[in-house]
């Protein structure tokens, strides 16, 4: 639902801009598109999230190890005896998270764009499904149309995932140091939820801009911005104000609190299960 809020104002729909309530928007979706519309684009969302999450967490572990080894080597060259302590360094989590987010977003971006296009459709169904959306975008906008808004995405997802991982690791480490007997699953769920709120708050304007850029010219519609990332920022700020850059932030919180918490809880649970598997 936050996508519906984010794209309000693309065509200067003053009626839409005057209805900021999430319940009003939910009612509009049910009345105009039916209850099933809340799951619009869910199949492509799942198709996107599976490889995205896999690449993201795998890359995070790899980047974290490489960064930690690089810091160990640097400390060794400087004559500092800190070997083995750098894996808990906030910089390691921040850089590893940022690089893993960029890697995962770039690898799965066309699916993210198609997901946005399908979810943004209302009564008029221009794209009939995932494969039709891919074919239509390539035919009408060229192959590079599948990467429209990639710059804004990478600029936003890098800091977002960096903040998410570093806040999560920091909160989890602090919690476990004070209450070591608490359930790992519940700690991961709580810390993951808070890290999602922190990262979404910090990077939401970039996410809104990338959504607007992804939908620019979609379905044969006239272009509104037809400009760069910073030009789109300026256009939204001039026409909708600072609040326009945070349009849809409340539904975003409703989404990230459970979803990011569950992702980190699953991540820690799988790590714990895999660590207990005997290896030859």
PDB file of C-alpha atoms in Angstrom:
ATOM      1  CA  UNK A   1       0.000   0.000   0.000  1.00  0.00           C
ATOM      2  CA  UNK A   2       2.920   2.358   0.597  1.00  0.00           C
ATOM      3  CA  UNK A   3       3.526   2.285  -3.172  1.00  0.00           C
ATOM      4  CA  UNK A   4       0.100   3.849  -3.760  1.00  0.00           C
ATOM      5  CA  UNK A   5       1.032   6.673  -1.396  1.00  0.00           C
ATOM      6  CA  UNK A   6       4.462   7.118  -2.959  1.00  0.00           C
ATOM      7  CA  UNK A   7       3.118   7.571  -6.494  1.00  0.00           C
ATOM      8  CA  UNK A   8       0.390  10.007  -5.491  1.00  0.00           C
ATOM      9  CA  UNK A   9       1.255  13.355  -7.004  1.00  0.00           C
ATOM     10  CA  UNK A  10       2.922  11.926 -10.125  1.00  0.00           C
ATOM     11  CA  UNK A  11       0.071  13.328 -12.170  1.00  0.00           C
ATOM     12  CA  UNK A  12      -0.877  16.120  -9.772  1.00  0.00           C
ATOM     13  CA  UNK A  13      -3.963  14.333  -8.530  1.00  0.00           C
ATOM     14  CA  UNK A  14      -5.013  16.942  -5.985  1.00  0.00           C
ATOM     15  CA  UNK A  15      -7.831  14.769  -4.705  1.00  0.00           C
ATOM     16  CA  UNK A  16      -5.325  12.023  -3.901  1.00  0.00           C
ATOM     17  CA  UNK A  17      -2.971  14.458  -2.241  1.00  0.00           C
ATOM     18  CA  UNK A  18      -5.730  15.685   0.040  1.00  0.00           C
ATOM     19  CA  UNK A  19      -6.398  12.135   1.398  1.00  0.00           C
ATOM     20  CA  UNK A  20      -3.320  11.147   3.395  1.00  0.00           C
ATOM     21  CA  UNK A  21      -5.096   8.617   5.629  1.00  0.00           C
ATOM     22  CA  UNK A  22      -3.980   5.016   5.241  1.00  0.00           C
ATOM     23  CA  UNK A  23      -7.540   3.882   5.905  1.00  0.00           C
ATOM     24  CA  UNK A  24      -8.868   6.103   3.116  1.00  0.00           C
ATOM     25  CA  UNK A  25      -6.352   4.580   0.732  1.00  0.00           C
ATOM     26  CA  UNK A  26      -7.215   1.057   1.886  1.00  0.00           C
ATOM     27  CA  UNK A  27     -10.897   1.782   1.296  1.00  0.00           C
ATOM     28  CA  UNK A  28     -10.159   3.140  -2.169  1.00  0.00           C
ATOM     29  CA  UNK A  29      -8.212   0.011  -3.093  1.00  0.00           C
ATOM     30  CA  UNK A  30     -11.021  -2.279  -1.914  1.00  0.00           C
ATOM     31  CA  UNK A  31     -13.742  -0.234  -3.644  1.00  0.00           C
ATOM     32  CA  UNK A  32     -11.926   0.264  -6.934  1.00  0.00           C
ATOM     33  CA  UNK A  33      -9.874  -2.914  -7.290  1.00  0.00           C
ATOM     34  CA  UNK A  34     -11.237  -5.427  -4.801  1.00  0.00           C
ATOM     35  CA  UNK A  35      -9.682  -7.073  -1.751  1.00  0.00           C
ATOM     36  CA  UNK A  36      -7.317  -9.192  -3.865  1.00  0.00           C
ATOM     37  CA  UNK A  37      -5.563  -5.998  -4.981  1.00  0.00           C
ATOM     38  CA  UNK A  38      -3.653  -5.971  -1.665  1.00  0.00           C
ATOM     39  CA  UNK A  39      -1.698  -8.932  -3.095  1.00  0.00           C
ATOM     40  CA  UNK A  40      -1.227  -7.377  -6.526  1.00  0.00           C
ATOM     41  CA  UNK A  41       2.241  -8.198  -7.814  1.00  0.00           C
ATOM     42  CA  UNK A  42       2.852 -10.630  -4.952  1.00  0.00           C
ATOM     43  CA  UNK A  43       4.110 -13.401  -7.246  1.00  0.00           C
ATOM     44  CA  UNK A  44       6.824 -11.219  -8.749  1.00  0.00           C
ATOM     45  CA  UNK A  45       7.598  -9.897  -5.255  1.00  0.00           C
ATOM     46  CA  UNK A  46       8.322 -13.443  -4.113  1.00  0.00           C
ATOM     47  CA  UNK A  47      10.300 -14.098  -7.308  1.00  0.00           C
ATOM     48  CA  UNK A  48      12.342 -10.976  -6.526  1.00  0.00           C
ATOM     49  CA  UNK A  49      12.798 -11.432  -2.776  1.00  0.00           C
ATOM     50  CA  UNK A  50      14.111 -15.012  -2.949  1.00  0.00           C
ATOM     51  CA  UNK A  51      17.221 -14.281  -5.070  1.00  0.00           C
ATOM     52  CA  UNK A  52      17.589 -10.801  -3.556  1.00  0.00           C
ATOM     53  CA  UNK A  53      17.711 -12.099   0.031  1.00  0.00           C
ATOM     54  CA  UNK A  54      19.974 -14.999  -0.918  1.00  0.00           C
ATOM     55  CA  UNK A  55      22.478 -12.744  -2.691  1.00  0.00           C
ATOM     56  CA  UNK A  56      22.220 -10.083   0.021  1.00  0.00           C
ATOM     57  CA  UNK A  57      23.040 -12.327   2.996  1.00  0.00           C
ATOM     58  CA  UNK A  58      25.620 -14.406   1.137  1.00  0.00           C
ATOM     59  CA  UNK A  59      27.386 -11.269  -0.092  1.00  0.00           C
ATOM     60  CA  UNK A  60      27.181  -9.728   3.397  1.00  0.00           C
ATOM     61  CA  UNK A  61      29.069 -12.622   4.960  1.00  0.00           C
ATOM     62  CA  UNK A  62      31.691 -12.538   2.187  1.00  0.00           C
ATOM     63  CA  UNK A  63      32.154  -8.746   2.272  1.00  0.00           C
ATOM     64  CA  UNK A  64      32.247  -8.803   6.073  1.00  0.00           C
ATOM     65  CA  UNK A  65      35.021 -11.412   6.072  1.00  0.00           C
ATOM     66  CA  UNK A  66      37.035  -9.568   3.411  1.00  0.00           C
ATOM     67  CA  UNK A  67      36.677  -6.236   5.226  1.00  0.00           C
ATOM     68  CA  UNK A  68      37.600  -7.783   8.560  1.00  0.00           C
ATOM     69  CA  UNK A  69      40.693  -9.463   7.060  1.00  0.00           C
ATOM     70  CA  UNK A  70      41.698  -6.166   5.419  1.00  0.00           C
ATOM     71  CA  UNK A  71      41.430  -4.335   8.759  1.00  0.00           C
ATOM     72  CA  UNK A  72      43.418  -7.091  10.498  1.00  0.00           C
ATOM     73  CA  UNK A  73      46.158  -6.680   7.894  1.00  0.00           C
ATOM     74  CA  UNK A  74      46.098  -2.900   8.296  1.00  0.00           C
ATOM     75  CA  UNK A  75      46.430  -3.149  12.075  1.00  0.00           C
ATOM     76  CA  UNK A  76      49.268  -5.649  11.637  1.00  0.00           C
ATOM     77  CA  UNK A  77      51.115  -3.273   9.325  1.00  0.00           C
ATOM     78  CA  UNK A  78      50.591  -0.478  11.843  1.00  0.00           C
ATOM     79  CA  UNK A  79      51.950  -2.653  14.625  1.00  0.00           C
ATOM     80  CA  UNK A  80      48.639  -2.812  16.505  1.00  0.00           C
ATOM     81  CA  UNK A  81      47.664  -6.079  18.201  1.00  0.00           C
ATOM     82  CA  UNK A  82      43.950  -6.143  17.326  1.00  0.00           C
ATOM     83  CA  UNK A  83      43.752  -9.295  15.248  1.00  0.00           C
ATOM     84  CA  UNK A  84      40.453 -11.141  15.619  1.00  0.00           C
ATOM     85  CA  UNK A  85      38.600  -8.143  17.071  1.00  0.00           C
ATOM     86  CA  UNK A  86      37.695  -6.377  13.829  1.00  0.00           C
ATOM     87  CA  UNK A  87      34.751  -8.694  13.016  1.00  0.00           C
ATOM     88  CA  UNK A  88      32.707  -6.781  15.617  1.00  0.00           C
ATOM     89  CA  UNK A  89      33.780  -3.373  14.277  1.00  0.00           C
ATOM     90  CA  UNK A  90      30.711  -1.263  13.282  1.00  0.00           C
ATOM     91  CA  UNK A  91      32.586  -0.181  10.146  1.00  0.00           C
ATOM     92  CA  UNK A  92      32.791  -3.825   9.041  1.00  0.00           C
ATOM     93  CA  UNK A  93      29.026  -4.255   9.373  1.00  0.00           C
ATOM     94  CA  UNK A  94      28.281  -0.921   7.710  1.00  0.00           C
ATOM     95  CA  UNK A  95      30.557  -1.452   4.715  1.00  0.00           C
ATOM     96  CA  UNK A  96      29.625  -5.127   4.343  1.00  0.00           C
ATOM     97  CA  UNK A  97      25.928  -4.308   4.478  1.00  0.00           C
ATOM     98  CA  UNK A  98      26.212  -1.452   1.998  1.00  0.00           C
ATOM     99  CA  UNK A  99      28.171  -3.484  -0.545  1.00  0.00           C
ATOM    100  CA  UNK A 100      25.897  -6.505  -0.193  1.00  0.00           C
ATOM    101  CA  UNK A 101      22.809  -4.334  -0.701  1.00  0.00           C
ATOM    102  CA  UNK A 102      24.236  -2.801  -3.871  1.00  0.00           C
ATOM    103  CA  UNK A 103      25.245  -6.238  -5.176  1.00  0.00           C
ATOM    104  CA  UNK A 104      21.815  -7.791  -4.534  1.00  0.00           C
ATOM    105  CA  UNK A 105      19.889  -4.806  -5.917  1.00  0.00           C
ATOM    106  CA  UNK A 106      21.924  -4.675  -9.118  1.00  0.00           C
ATOM    107  CA  UNK A 107      21.610  -8.432  -9.662  1.00  0.00           C
ATOM    108  CA  UNK A 108      17.819  -8.503  -9.304  1.00  0.00           C
ATOM    109  CA  UNK A 109      16.810  -5.003 -10.438  1.00  0.00           C
ATOM    110  CA  UNK A 110      14.659  -5.911 -13.498  1.00  0.00           C
ATOM    111  CA  UNK A 111      12.418  -8.018 -11.246  1.00  0.00           C
ATOM    112  CA  UNK A 112      12.121  -5.081  -8.841  1.00  0.00           C
ATOM    113  CA  UNK A 113      11.063  -2.746 -11.650  1.00  0.00           C
ATOM    114  CA  UNK A 114       8.479  -5.216 -13.005  1.00  0.00           C
ATOM    115  CA  UNK A 115       7.178  -5.721  -9.461  1.00  0.00           C
ATOM    116  CA  UNK A 116       6.673  -1.967  -9.109  1.00  0.00           C
ATOM    117  CA  UNK A 117       4.932  -1.673 -12.496  1.00  0.00           C
ATOM    118  CA  UNK A 118       2.533  -4.549 -11.747  1.00  0.00           C
ATOM    119  CA  UNK A 119       1.711  -3.314  -8.231  1.00  0.00           C
ATOM    120  CA  UNK A 120       1.023   0.245  -9.448  1.00  0.00           C
ATOM    121  CA  UNK A 121      -1.684  -0.818 -11.930  1.00  0.00           C
ATOM    122  CA  UNK A 122      -5.210   0.072 -10.948  1.00  0.00           C
ATOM    123  CA  UNK A 123      -8.342  -0.591 -13.021  1.00  0.00           C
ATOM    124  CA  UNK A 124      -6.492  -0.544 -16.352  1.00  0.00           C
ATOM    125  CA  UNK A 125      -4.258  -3.649 -16.660  1.00  0.00           C
ATOM    126  CA  UNK A 126      -1.558  -2.603 -19.125  1.00  0.00           C
ATOM    127  CA  UNK A 127       0.750  -5.456 -18.088  1.00  0.00           C
ATOM    128  CA  UNK A 128      -0.932  -8.879 -17.995  1.00  0.00           C
ATOM    129  CA  UNK A 129       1.770 -10.665 -16.032  1.00  0.00           C
ATOM    130  CA  UNK A 130       5.480 -10.987 -15.363  1.00  0.00           C
ATOM    131  CA  UNK A 131       6.553 -12.221 -18.801  1.00  0.00           C
ATOM    132  CA  UNK A 132       4.216  -9.792 -20.594  1.00  0.00           C
ATOM    133  CA  UNK A 133       5.623  -6.896 -18.539  1.00  0.00           C
ATOM    134  CA  UNK A 134       9.199  -7.878 -19.418  1.00  0.00           C
ATOM    135  CA  UNK A 135       8.372  -8.152 -23.121  1.00  0.00           C
ATOM    136  CA  UNK A 136       6.376  -4.910 -23.210  1.00  0.00           C
ATOM    137  CA  UNK A 137       9.025  -2.881 -21.412  1.00  0.00           C
ATOM    138  CA  UNK A 138      11.791  -4.199 -23.701  1.00  0.00           C
ATOM    139  CA  UNK A 139       9.694  -3.515 -26.810  1.00  0.00           C
ATOM    140  CA  UNK A 140       8.495  -0.018 -25.871  1.00  0.00           C
ATOM    141  CA  UNK A 141      11.383   1.294 -23.778  1.00  0.00           C
ATOM    142  CA  UNK A 142      14.302  -0.853 -24.893  1.00  0.00           C
ATOM    143  CA  UNK A 143      16.364  -3.272 -22.835  1.00  0.00           C
ATOM    144  CA  UNK A 144      17.684  -0.410 -20.705  1.00  0.00           C
ATOM    145  CA  UNK A 145      14.089   0.316 -19.722  1.00  0.00           C
ATOM    146  CA  UNK A 146      14.406  -2.625 -17.328  1.00  0.00           C
ATOM    147  CA  UNK A 147      17.045  -0.606 -15.465  1.00  0.00           C
ATOM    148  CA  UNK A 148      15.153   2.691 -15.264  1.00  0.00           C
ATOM    149  CA  UNK A 149      15.760   4.210 -11.824  1.00  0.00           C
ATOM    150  CA  UNK A 150      18.742   1.918 -11.099  1.00  0.00           C
ATOM    151  CA  UNK A 151      20.929   4.854 -10.039  1.00  0.00           C
ATOM    152  CA  UNK A 152      18.395   6.019  -7.455  1.00  0.00           C
ATOM    153  CA  UNK A 153      17.971   2.437  -6.252  1.00  0.00           C
ATOM    154  CA  UNK A 154      21.692   1.822  -5.733  1.00  0.00           C
ATOM    155  CA  UNK A 155      22.116   5.225  -4.117  1.00  0.00           C
ATOM    156  CA  UNK A 156      19.345   4.391  -1.673  1.00  0.00           C
ATOM    157  CA  UNK A 157      19.793   0.664  -1.085  1.00  0.00           C
ATOM    158  CA  UNK A 158      23.494   0.917  -0.225  1.00  0.00           C
ATOM    159  CA  UNK A 159      22.988   3.221   2.793  1.00  0.00           C
ATOM    160  CA  UNK A 160      19.692   1.492   3.660  1.00  0.00           C
ATOM    161  CA  UNK A 161      21.164  -2.007   3.972  1.00  0.00           C
ATOM    162  CA  UNK A 162      24.338  -0.610   5.547  1.00  0.00           C
ATOM    163  CA  UNK A 163      22.271   1.085   8.262  1.00  0.00           C
ATOM    164  CA  UNK A 164      20.058  -1.983   8.653  1.00  0.00           C
ATOM    165  CA  UNK A 165      22.935  -4.421   9.198  1.00  0.00           C
ATOM    166  CA  UNK A 166      25.012  -2.105  11.383  1.00  0.00           C
ATOM    167  CA  UNK A 167      22.044  -1.127  13.599  1.00  0.00           C
ATOM    168  CA  UNK A 168      20.976  -4.769  13.838  1.00  0.00           C
ATOM    169  CA  UNK A 169      24.447  -6.031  14.757  1.00  0.00           C
ATOM    170  CA  UNK A 170      24.958  -3.198  17.242  1.00  0.00           C
ATOM    171  CA  UNK A 171      21.590  -3.657  18.976  1.00  0.00           C
ATOM    172  CA  UNK A 172      21.927  -7.442  19.030  1.00  0.00           C
ATOM    173  CA  UNK A 173      25.442  -7.277  20.494  1.00  0.00           C
ATOM    174  CA  UNK A 174      24.324  -4.785  23.180  1.00  0.00           C
ATOM    175  CA  UNK A 175      21.229  -6.841  24.037  1.00  0.00           C
ATOM    176  CA  UNK A 176      23.139 -10.127  24.322  1.00  0.00           C
ATOM    177  CA  UNK A 177      25.793  -8.487  26.502  1.00  0.00           C
ATOM    178  CA  UNK A 178      23.119  -7.332  28.964  1.00  0.00           C
ATOM    179  CA  UNK A 179      20.720 -10.286  28.724  1.00  0.00           C
ATOM    180  CA  UNK A 180      22.684 -13.300  27.420  1.00  0.00           C
ATOM    181  CA  UNK A 181      19.975 -15.823  28.320  1.00  0.00           C
ATOM    182  CA  UNK A 182      17.240 -14.255  26.187  1.00  0.00           C
ATOM    183  CA  UNK A 183      15.977 -16.230  23.204  1.00  0.00           C
ATOM    184  CA  UNK A 184      18.113 -15.702  20.096  1.00  0.00           C
ATOM    185  CA  UNK A 185      14.994 -15.801  17.948  1.00  0.00           C
ATOM    186  CA  UNK A 186      13.185 -13.071  19.889  1.00  0.00           C
ATOM    187  CA  UNK A 187      16.303 -10.896  20.116  1.00  0.00           C
ATOM    188  CA  UNK A 188      16.801 -11.162  16.355  1.00  0.00           C
ATOM    189  CA  UNK A 189      13.134 -10.370  15.700  1.00  0.00           C
ATOM    190  CA  UNK A 190      13.156  -7.271  17.909  1.00  0.00           C
ATOM    191  CA  UNK A 191      16.541  -5.940  16.755  1.00  0.00           C
ATOM    192  CA  UNK A 192      15.695  -6.629  13.115  1.00  0.00           C
ATOM    193  CA  UNK A 193      12.436  -4.699  13.395  1.00  0.00           C
ATOM    194  CA  UNK A 194      14.186  -1.684  14.927  1.00  0.00           C
ATOM    195  CA  UNK A 195      16.918  -1.793  12.283  1.00  0.00           C
ATOM    196  CA  UNK A 196      14.229  -1.758   9.579  1.00  0.00           C
ATOM    197  CA  UNK A 197      12.648   1.363  11.067  1.00  0.00           C
ATOM    198  CA  UNK A 198      16.034   3.092  11.281  1.00  0.00           C
ATOM    199  CA  UNK A 199      17.049   2.310   7.698  1.00  0.00           C
ATOM    200  CA  UNK A 200      13.626   3.177   6.232  1.00  0.00           C
ATOM    201  CA  UNK A 201      13.520   6.538   8.027  1.00  0.00           C
ATOM    202  CA  UNK A 202      16.994   7.482   6.821  1.00  0.00           C
ATOM    203  CA  UNK A 203      16.572   6.492   3.180  1.00  0.00           C
ATOM    204  CA  UNK A 204      12.831   6.771   2.461  1.00  0.00           C
ATOM    205  CA  UNK A 205      13.066   9.867   0.205  1.00  0.00           C
ATOM    206  CA  UNK A 206      15.447   7.994  -2.112  1.00  0.00           C
ATOM    207  CA  UNK A 207      13.067   5.034  -2.191  1.00  0.00           C
ATOM    208  CA  UNK A 208      10.171   7.320  -3.110  1.00  0.00           C
ATOM    209  CA  UNK A 209      12.185   8.941  -5.900  1.00  0.00           C
ATOM    210  CA  UNK A 210      13.217   5.595  -7.367  1.00  0.00           C
ATOM    211  CA  UNK A 211       9.589   4.404  -7.375  1.00  0.00           C
ATOM    212  CA  UNK A 212       8.537   7.539  -9.218  1.00  0.00           C
ATOM    213  CA  UNK A 213      11.361   7.079 -11.737  1.00  0.00           C
ATOM    214  CA  UNK A 214      10.485   3.407 -12.247  1.00  0.00           C
ATOM    215  CA  UNK A 215       6.910   4.360 -13.142  1.00  0.00           C
ATOM    216  CA  UNK A 216       7.900   7.259 -15.398  1.00  0.00           C
ATOM    217  CA  UNK A 217       6.341   6.656 -18.801  1.00  0.00           C
ATOM    218  CA  UNK A 218       4.914   3.280 -17.743  1.00  0.00           C
ATOM    219  CA  UNK A 219       1.950   1.979 -19.695  1.00  0.00           C
ATOM    220  CA  UNK A 220       2.384   4.554 -22.414  1.00  0.00           C
ATOM    221  CA  UNK A 221       1.577   7.424 -20.060  1.00  0.00           C
ATOM    222  CA  UNK A 222       2.986  10.889 -20.543  1.00  0.00           C
ATOM    223  CA  UNK A 223       6.173  11.661 -18.677  1.00  0.00           C
ATOM    224  CA  UNK A 224       5.965  13.920 -15.629  1.00  0.00           C
ATOM    225  CA  UNK A 225       9.609  14.343 -14.630  1.00  0.00           C
ATOM    226  CA  UNK A 226      11.719  13.334 -17.651  1.00  0.00           C
ATOM    227  CA  UNK A 227      14.780  14.366 -15.712  1.00  0.00           C
ATOM    228  CA  UNK A 228      17.632  13.118 -13.532  1.00  0.00           C
ATOM    229  CA  UNK A 229      17.617  11.774 -10.009  1.00  0.00           C
ATOM    230  CA  UNK A 230      18.305  15.166  -8.471  1.00  0.00           C
ATOM    231  CA  UNK A 231      15.892  16.833 -10.875  1.00  0.00           C
ATOM    232  CA  UNK A 232      13.168  14.463  -9.677  1.00  0.00           C
ATOM    233  CA  UNK A 233      14.033  15.315  -6.074  1.00  0.00           C
ATOM    234  CA  UNK A 234      13.730  19.011  -6.866  1.00  0.00           C
ATOM    235  CA  UNK A 235      10.464  18.527  -8.736  1.00  0.00           C
ATOM    236  CA  UNK A 236       8.852  16.644  -5.825  1.00  0.00           C
ATOM    237  CA  UNK A 237      10.149  19.135  -3.263  1.00  0.00           C
ATOM    238  CA  UNK A 238       8.889  22.141  -5.239  1.00  0.00           C
ATOM    239  CA  UNK A 239       5.429  20.707  -5.921  1.00  0.00           C
ATOM    240  CA  UNK A 240       4.766  18.628  -2.790  1.00  0.00           C
ATOM    241  CA  UNK A 241       7.120  20.059  -0.175  1.00  0.00           C
ATOM    242  CA  UNK A 242       9.257  18.184   2.339  1.00  0.00           C
ATOM    243  CA  UNK A 243       6.274  16.045   3.357  1.00  0.00           C
ATOM    244  CA  UNK A 244       6.044  14.862  -0.233  1.00  0.00           C
ATOM    245  CA  UNK A 245       9.432  13.160   0.133  1.00  0.00           C
ATOM    246  CA  UNK A 246       7.996  11.096   2.997  1.00  0.00           C
ATOM    247  CA  UNK A 247       4.658  10.271   1.408  1.00  0.00           C
ATOM    248  CA  UNK A 248       3.810   6.714   2.440  1.00  0.00           C
ATOM    249  CA  UNK A 249       6.295   6.449   5.329  1.00  0.00           C
ATOM    250  CA  UNK A 250       3.642   5.165   7.766  1.00  0.00           C
ATOM    251  CA  UNK A 251       2.623   2.180   5.603  1.00  0.00           C
ATOM    252  CA  UNK A 252       6.359   1.583   5.116  1.00  0.00           C
ATOM    253  CA  UNK A 253       6.758   1.223   8.885  1.00  0.00           C
ATOM    254  CA  UNK A 254       3.816  -1.191   8.992  1.00  0.00           C
ATOM    255  CA  UNK A 255       5.629  -3.289   6.394  1.00  0.00           C
ATOM    256  CA  UNK A 256       9.255  -3.202   7.595  1.00  0.00           C
ATOM    257  CA  UNK A 257       8.637  -3.807  11.308  1.00  0.00           C
ATOM    258  CA  UNK A 258       7.419  -7.379  10.813  1.00  0.00           C
ATOM    259  CA  UNK A 259       9.164  -8.146   7.518  1.00  0.00           C
ATOM    260  CA  UNK A 260      12.726  -7.067   8.388  1.00  0.00           C
ATOM    261  CA  UNK A 261      12.390  -8.579  11.841  1.00  0.00           C
ATOM    262  CA  UNK A 262      11.309 -11.916  10.339  1.00  0.00           C
ATOM    263  CA  UNK A 263      14.135 -11.784   7.776  1.00  0.00           C
ATOM    264  CA  UNK A 264      16.807 -11.353  10.453  1.00  0.00           C
ATOM    265  CA  UNK A 265      15.145 -13.934  12.700  1.00  0.00           C
ATOM    266  CA  UNK A 266      15.191 -16.438   9.819  1.00  0.00           C
ATOM    267  CA  UNK A 267      18.800 -15.525   9.029  1.00  0.00           C
ATOM    268  CA  UNK A 268      19.964 -16.206  12.590  1.00  0.00           C
ATOM    269  CA  UNK A 269      17.875 -19.385  12.863  1.00  0.00           C
ATOM    270  CA  UNK A 270      19.352 -20.799   9.661  1.00  0.00           C
ATOM    271  CA  UNK A 271      22.880 -19.884  10.782  1.00  0.00           C
ATOM    272  CA  UNK A 272      22.270 -21.662  14.080  1.00  0.00           C
ATOM    273  CA  UNK A 273      20.854 -24.765  12.371  1.00  0.00           C
ATOM    274  CA  UNK A 274      23.636 -24.926   9.785  1.00  0.00           C
ATOM    275  CA  UNK A 275      26.321 -24.527  12.453  1.00  0.00           C
ATOM    276  CA  UNK A 276      24.973 -27.640  14.197  1.00  0.00           C
ATOM    277  CA  UNK A 277      25.202 -29.819  11.070  1.00  0.00           C
ATOM    278  CA  UNK A 278      28.220 -32.129  11.356  1.00  0.00           C
ATOM    279  CA  UNK A 279      30.801 -31.610   8.635  1.00  0.00           C
ATOM    280  CA  UNK A 280      33.100 -34.257   7.179  1.00  0.00           C
TER     281      UNK A 280
END
